[in-house]
Amino acid sequence: MKKMTLFSGKTLAATLSITLLSILSINAVTTGEQSPKPIPDDVLKIVNNSCGKCHNQGGSGAALANLNLTKWDNYNAVKQAKKAEAICRVITTEKMPPKSFIKKNPQAVISVEDRATICAWSKQ
Ligand code: HEC
């Protein structure tokens, strides 16, 4: 009898959390704030210039596995948001474009203004 009570307590908790999770996800869908969007022209111009050589179709395999700008429009909204955040992060920490690449392609350096443009977009 005691075992039985314990079990139903756990079941109740599980049911409640599943219900809560479904309500939360339905809410995220119905609020409509999550629909995939193309990269705006001002941002696209910067990333094509500084990142496109590796992160556009035909670029390096390792780079494309992390970020494929050509396939951006096929990413769902959640993935786009995560990738946009990652783009802002890697340029802010100067991980990207790679230093070795900048040495040979100085025009790929991202200016402070361009970084601000990208990071403002990434937070939308
Ligand atoms: C010379 C080629 C090259 C260029 C140019 C380049 N990347 Fe990358 N990128 C890579 C490679 C290779 C990887 C995967 C290995 C790694 O993480 O270092 C990568 C990984 C990444 C990742 C995932 C890694 C992480 O820490 O989240 C992001 C995001 C990224 N790049 C964004 C950019 C952006 C934005 C630019 C332009 C400002 C850029 N990259 C320019 C080659 C490049």
PDB file of C-alpha atoms and ligand atoms in Angstrom:
ATOM      1  CA  MET A   1       0.000   0.000   0.000  1.00  0.00           C
ATOM      2  CA  LYS A   2       2.827   2.347   0.937  1.00  0.00           C
ATOM      3  CA  LYS A   3       4.635   1.544  -2.325  1.00  0.00           C
ATOM      4  CA  MET A   4       1.462   2.240  -4.264  1.00  0.00           C
ATOM      5  CA  THR A   5       1.144   5.753  -2.764  1.00  0.00           C
ATOM      6  CA  LEU A   6       4.769   6.573  -3.575  1.00  0.00           C
ATOM      7  CA  PHE A   7       4.295   5.458  -7.134  1.00  0.00           C
ATOM      8  CA  SER A   8       1.214   7.560  -7.721  1.00  0.00           C
ATOM      9  CA  GLY A   9       2.989  10.584  -6.256  1.00  0.00           C
ATOM     10  CA  LYS A  10       5.756  10.209  -8.808  1.00  0.00           C
ATOM     11  CA  THR A  11       3.293   9.642 -11.605  1.00  0.00           C
ATOM     12  CA  LEU A  12       1.396  12.745 -10.628  1.00  0.00           C
ATOM     13  CA  ALA A  13       4.592  14.798 -10.630  1.00  0.00           C
ATOM     14  CA  ALA A  14       5.573  13.445 -14.036  1.00  0.00           C
ATOM     15  CA  THR A  15       2.130  14.143 -15.475  1.00  0.00           C
ATOM     16  CA  LEU A  16       2.182  17.661 -14.086  1.00  0.00           C
ATOM     17  CA  SER A  17       5.583  18.461 -15.540  1.00  0.00           C
ATOM     18  CA  ILE A  18       4.641  17.028 -18.928  1.00  0.00           C
ATOM     19  CA  THR A  19       1.470  19.142 -18.907  1.00  0.00           C
ATOM     20  CA  LEU A  20       3.466  22.214 -17.961  1.00  0.00           C
ATOM     21  CA  LEU A  21       5.989  21.571 -20.715  1.00  0.00           C
ATOM     22  CA  SER A  22       3.266  21.198 -23.326  1.00  0.00           C
ATOM     23  CA  ILE A  23       1.618  24.419 -22.228  1.00  0.00           C
ATOM     24  CA  LEU A  24       4.959  26.216 -22.475  1.00  0.00           C
ATOM     25  CA  SER A  25       5.713  24.908 -25.964  1.00  0.00           C
ATOM     26  CA  ILE A  26       2.208  25.584 -27.263  1.00  0.00           C
ATOM     27  CA  ASN A  27       2.595  29.097 -25.910  1.00  0.00           C
ATOM     28  CA  ALA A  28       5.896  29.579 -27.761  1.00  0.00           C
ATOM     29  CA  VAL A  29       4.270  28.501 -31.007  1.00  0.00           C
ATOM     30  CA  THR A  30       1.090  30.556 -30.674  1.00  0.00           C
ATOM     31  CA  THR A  31       2.851  33.804 -29.714  1.00  0.00           C
ATOM     32  CA  GLY A  32       4.321  33.694 -33.228  1.00  0.00           C
ATOM     33  CA  GLU A  33       7.572  35.431 -32.326  1.00  0.00           C
ATOM     34  CA  GLN A  34       9.480  32.430 -33.658  1.00  0.00           C
ATOM     35  CA  SER A  35       9.427  32.345 -37.427  1.00  0.00           C
ATOM     36  CA  PRO A  36      12.587  31.934 -39.518  1.00  0.00           C
ATOM     37  CA  LYS A  37      13.852  35.099 -41.199  1.00  0.00           C
ATOM     38  CA  PRO A  38      16.447  35.759 -43.887  1.00  0.00           C
ATOM     39  CA  ILE A  39      19.608  37.618 -42.866  1.00  0.00           C
ATOM     40  CA  PRO A  40      19.021  41.355 -43.496  1.00  0.00           C
ATOM     41  CA  ASP A  41      21.078  42.932 -46.307  1.00  0.00           C
ATOM     42  CA  ASP A  42      23.351  45.043 -44.110  1.00  0.00           C
ATOM     43  CA  VAL A  43      24.356  41.993 -42.036  1.00  0.00           C
ATOM     44  CA  LEU A  44      24.602  39.738 -45.081  1.00  0.00           C
ATOM     45  CA  LYS A  45      27.024  42.098 -46.770  1.00  0.00           C
ATOM     46  CA  ILE A  46      29.376  41.943 -43.771  1.00  0.00           C
ATOM     47  CA  VAL A  47      29.229  38.187 -43.235  1.00  0.00           C
ATOM     48  CA  ASN A  48      29.579  37.416 -46.939  1.00  0.00           C
ATOM     49  CA  ASN A  49      32.683  39.554 -47.045  1.00  0.00           C
ATOM     50  CA  SER A  50      34.285  38.281 -43.827  1.00  0.00           C
ATOM     51  CA  CYS A  51      32.922  34.769 -43.421  1.00  0.00           C
ATOM     52  CA  GLY A  52      31.586  33.668 -46.790  1.00  0.00           C
ATOM     53  CA  LYS A  53      34.766  32.114 -48.088  1.00  0.00           C
ATOM     54  CA  CYS A  54      34.465  29.329 -45.488  1.00  0.00           C
ATOM     55  CA  HIS A  55      30.820  29.515 -44.397  1.00  0.00           C
ATOM     56  CA  ASN A  56      29.103  29.742 -47.781  1.00  0.00           C
ATOM     57  CA  GLN A  57      28.362  26.647 -49.868  1.00  0.00           C
ATOM     58  CA  GLY A  58      31.642  25.430 -51.314  1.00  0.00           C
ATOM     59  CA  GLY A  59      33.555  26.608 -48.222  1.00  0.00           C
ATOM     60  CA  SER A  60      35.375  24.378 -45.746  1.00  0.00           C
ATOM     61  CA  GLY A  61      33.603  21.285 -44.437  1.00  0.00           C
ATOM     62  CA  ALA A  62      34.363  21.998 -40.780  1.00  0.00           C
ATOM     63  CA  ALA A  63      33.157  25.570 -41.120  1.00  0.00           C
ATOM     64  CA  LEU A  64      29.959  24.578 -42.913  1.00  0.00           C
ATOM     65  CA  ALA A  65      29.165  21.961 -40.281  1.00  0.00           C
ATOM     66  CA  ASN A  66      29.004  24.804 -37.750  1.00  0.00           C
ATOM     67  CA  LEU A  67      27.446  27.495 -39.878  1.00  0.00           C
ATOM     68  CA  ASN A  68      26.215  27.386 -43.478  1.00  0.00           C
ATOM     69  CA  LEU A  69      25.178  30.879 -44.516  1.00  0.00           C
ATOM     70  CA  THR A  70      23.906  29.639 -47.890  1.00  0.00           C
ATOM     71  CA  LYS A  71      21.436  27.381 -46.085  1.00  0.00           C
ATOM     72  CA  TRP A  72      20.416  29.992 -43.513  1.00  0.00           C
ATOM     73  CA  ASP A  73      16.864  30.203 -44.814  1.00  0.00           C
ATOM     74  CA  ASN A  74      16.426  26.464 -44.215  1.00  0.00           C
ATOM     75  CA  TYR A  75      17.325  26.794 -40.528  1.00  0.00           C
ATOM     76  CA  ASN A  76      14.321  26.914 -38.204  1.00  0.00           C
ATOM     77  CA  ALA A  77      13.799  29.966 -35.999  1.00  0.00           C
ATOM     78  CA  VAL A  78      15.397  28.394 -32.927  1.00  0.00           C
ATOM     79  CA  LYS A  79      18.503  27.391 -34.868  1.00  0.00           C
ATOM     80  CA  GLN A  80      18.710  30.819 -36.485  1.00  0.00           C
ATOM     81  CA  ALA A  81      18.559  32.496 -33.092  1.00  0.00           C
ATOM     82  CA  LYS A  82      21.315  30.227 -31.732  1.00  0.00           C
ATOM     83  CA  LYS A  83      23.521  30.739 -34.789  1.00  0.00           C
ATOM     84  CA  ALA A  84      23.002  34.507 -34.755  1.00  0.00           C
ATOM     85  CA  GLU A  85      24.070  34.548 -31.114  1.00  0.00           C
ATOM     86  CA  ALA A  86      27.120  32.414 -31.951  1.00  0.00           C
ATOM     87  CA  ILE A  87      28.066  34.773 -34.801  1.00  0.00           C
ATOM     88  CA  CYS A  88      28.017  37.780 -32.469  1.00  0.00           C
ATOM     89  CA  ARG A  89      29.983  35.804 -29.874  1.00  0.00           C
ATOM     90  CA  VAL A  90      32.765  34.612 -32.190  1.00  0.00           C
ATOM     91  CA  ILE A  91      33.352  38.043 -33.711  1.00  0.00           C
ATOM     92  CA  THR A  92      33.294  39.717 -30.299  1.00  0.00           C
ATOM     93  CA  THR A  93      35.852  37.253 -28.909  1.00  0.00           C
ATOM     94  CA  GLU A  94      37.740  37.559 -32.221  1.00  0.00           C
ATOM     95  CA  LYS A  95      37.673  33.814 -32.738  1.00  0.00           C
ATOM     96  CA  MET A  96      36.290  34.497 -36.230  1.00  0.00           C
ATOM     97  CA  PRO A  97      37.380  35.291 -38.848  1.00  0.00           C
ATOM     98  CA  PRO A  98      40.450  33.162 -37.917  1.00  0.00           C
ATOM     99  CA  LYS A  99      43.609  35.252 -37.403  1.00  0.00           C
ATOM    100  CA  SER A 100      45.470  33.297 -40.082  1.00  0.00           C
ATOM    101  CA  PHE A 101      42.714  34.178 -42.545  1.00  0.00           C
ATOM    102  CA  ILE A 102      42.791  37.877 -41.647  1.00  0.00           C
ATOM    103  CA  LYS A 103      46.540  37.966 -42.223  1.00  0.00           C
ATOM    104  CA  LYS A 104      46.040  37.004 -45.854  1.00  0.00           C
ATOM    105  CA  ASN A 105      42.688  38.804 -46.233  1.00  0.00           C
ATOM    106  CA  PRO A 106      42.940  42.060 -44.280  1.00  0.00           C
ATOM    107  CA  GLN A 107      39.695  43.280 -45.874  1.00  0.00           C
ATOM    108  CA  ALA A 108      37.882  40.595 -43.845  1.00  0.00           C
ATOM    109  CA  VAL A 109      38.502  42.421 -40.559  1.00  0.00           C
ATOM    110  CA  ILE A 110      35.197  43.386 -38.951  1.00  0.00           C
ATOM    111  CA  SER A 111      35.005  47.022 -37.888  1.00  0.00           C
ATOM    112  CA  VAL A 112      33.535  48.089 -34.569  1.00  0.00           C
ATOM    113  CA  GLU A 113      30.504  49.509 -36.413  1.00  0.00           C
ATOM    114  CA  ASP A 114      29.944  46.298 -38.344  1.00  0.00           C
ATOM    115  CA  ARG A 115      30.248  44.247 -35.180  1.00  0.00           C
ATOM    116  CA  ALA A 116      27.614  46.453 -33.544  1.00  0.00           C
ATOM    117  CA  THR A 117      25.322  45.964 -36.558  1.00  0.00           C
ATOM    118  CA  ILE A 118      25.685  42.182 -36.328  1.00  0.00           C
ATOM    119  CA  CYS A 119      25.271  41.966 -32.566  1.00  0.00           C
ATOM    120  CA  ALA A 120      22.197  44.230 -32.610  1.00  0.00           C
ATOM    121  CA  TRP A 121      20.654  41.959 -35.240  1.00  0.00           C
ATOM    122  CA  SER A 122      21.614  38.818 -33.284  1.00  0.00           C
ATOM    123  CA  LYS A 123      19.655  40.021 -30.254  1.00  0.00           C
ATOM    124  CA  GLN A 124      16.379  40.556 -32.126  1.00  0.00           C
TER     125      GLN A 124
HETATM  126  C1  HEC B   1      39.171  30.656 -43.048  1.00  0.00           C
HETATM  127  C2  HEC B   1      37.869  30.055 -42.876  1.00  0.00           C
HETATM  128  C3  HEC B   1      36.879  30.714 -41.957  1.00  0.00           C
HETATM  129  C4  HEC B   1      36.424  32.009 -41.968  1.00  0.00           C
HETATM  130  C5  HEC B   1      36.837  33.127 -42.887  1.00  0.00           C
HETATM  131  C6  HEC B   1      35.438  32.095 -40.921  1.00  0.00           C
HETATM  132  N1  HEC B   1      35.296  30.904 -40.301  1.00  0.00           N
HETATM  133 FE1  HEC B   1      33.995  30.419 -38.828  1.00  0.00          FE
HETATM  134  N2  HEC B   1      34.749  28.567 -38.689  1.00  0.00           N
HETATM  135  C7  HEC B   1      35.723  28.049 -39.508  1.00  0.00           C
HETATM  136  C8  HEC B   1      36.011  26.674 -39.120  1.00  0.00           C
HETATM  137  C9  HEC B   1      37.032  25.767 -39.783  1.00  0.00           C
HETATM  138  C10 HEC B   1      35.166  26.388 -38.026  1.00  0.00           C
HETATM  139  C11 HEC B   1      35.035  25.084 -37.253  1.00  0.00           C
HETATM  140  C12 HEC B   1      36.173  24.857 -36.332  1.00  0.00           C
HETATM  141  C13 HEC B   1      36.224  25.834 -35.188  1.00  0.00           C
HETATM  142  O1  HEC B   1      35.235  25.974 -34.440  1.00  0.00           O
HETATM  143  O2  HEC B   1      37.253  26.508 -35.073  1.00  0.00           O
HETATM  144  C14 HEC B   1      34.391  27.602 -37.783  1.00  0.00           C
HETATM  145  C15 HEC B   1      33.447  27.718 -36.789  1.00  0.00           C
HETATM  146  C16 HEC B   1      32.606  28.794 -36.638  1.00  0.00           C
HETATM  147  C17 HEC B   1      31.527  28.861 -35.696  1.00  0.00           C
HETATM  148  C18 HEC B   1      31.164  27.802 -34.659  1.00  0.00           C
HETATM  149  C19 HEC B   1      32.214  27.781 -33.576  1.00  0.00           C
HETATM  150  C20 HEC B   1      31.749  28.351 -32.281  1.00  0.00           C
HETATM  151  O3  HEC B   1      32.639  28.672 -31.446  1.00  0.00           O
HETATM  152  O4  HEC B   1      30.536  28.488 -32.051  1.00  0.00           O
HETATM  153  C21 HEC B   1      30.911  30.058 -35.874  1.00  0.00           C
HETATM  154  C22 HEC B   1      29.721  30.597 -35.118  1.00  0.00           C
HETATM  155  C23 HEC B   1      31.636  30.736 -36.927  1.00  0.00           C
HETATM  156  N3  HEC B   1      32.648  29.941 -37.362  1.00  0.00           N
HETATM  157  C24 HEC B   1      31.313  31.990 -37.393  1.00  0.00           C
HETATM  158  C25 HEC B   1      32.098  32.693 -38.294  1.00  0.00           C
HETATM  159  C26 HEC B   1      31.852  34.069 -38.644  1.00  0.00           C
HETATM  160  C27 HEC B   1      30.704  34.907 -38.100  1.00  0.00           C
HETATM  161  C28 HEC B   1      32.826  34.433 -39.519  1.00  0.00           C
HETATM  162  C29 HEC B   1      33.042  35.783 -40.115  1.00  0.00           C
HETATM  163  C30 HEC B   1      33.118  36.890 -39.247  1.00  0.00           C
HETATM  164  C31 HEC B   1      33.661  33.276 -39.738  1.00  0.00           C
HETATM  165  N4  HEC B   1      33.200  32.256 -38.967  1.00  0.00           N
HETATM  166  C32 HEC B   1      34.752  33.242 -40.605  1.00  0.00           C
HETATM  167  C33 HEC B   1      36.342  28.700 -40.558  1.00  0.00           C
HETATM  168  C34 HEC B   1      36.161  30.015 -40.895  1.00  0.00           C
END
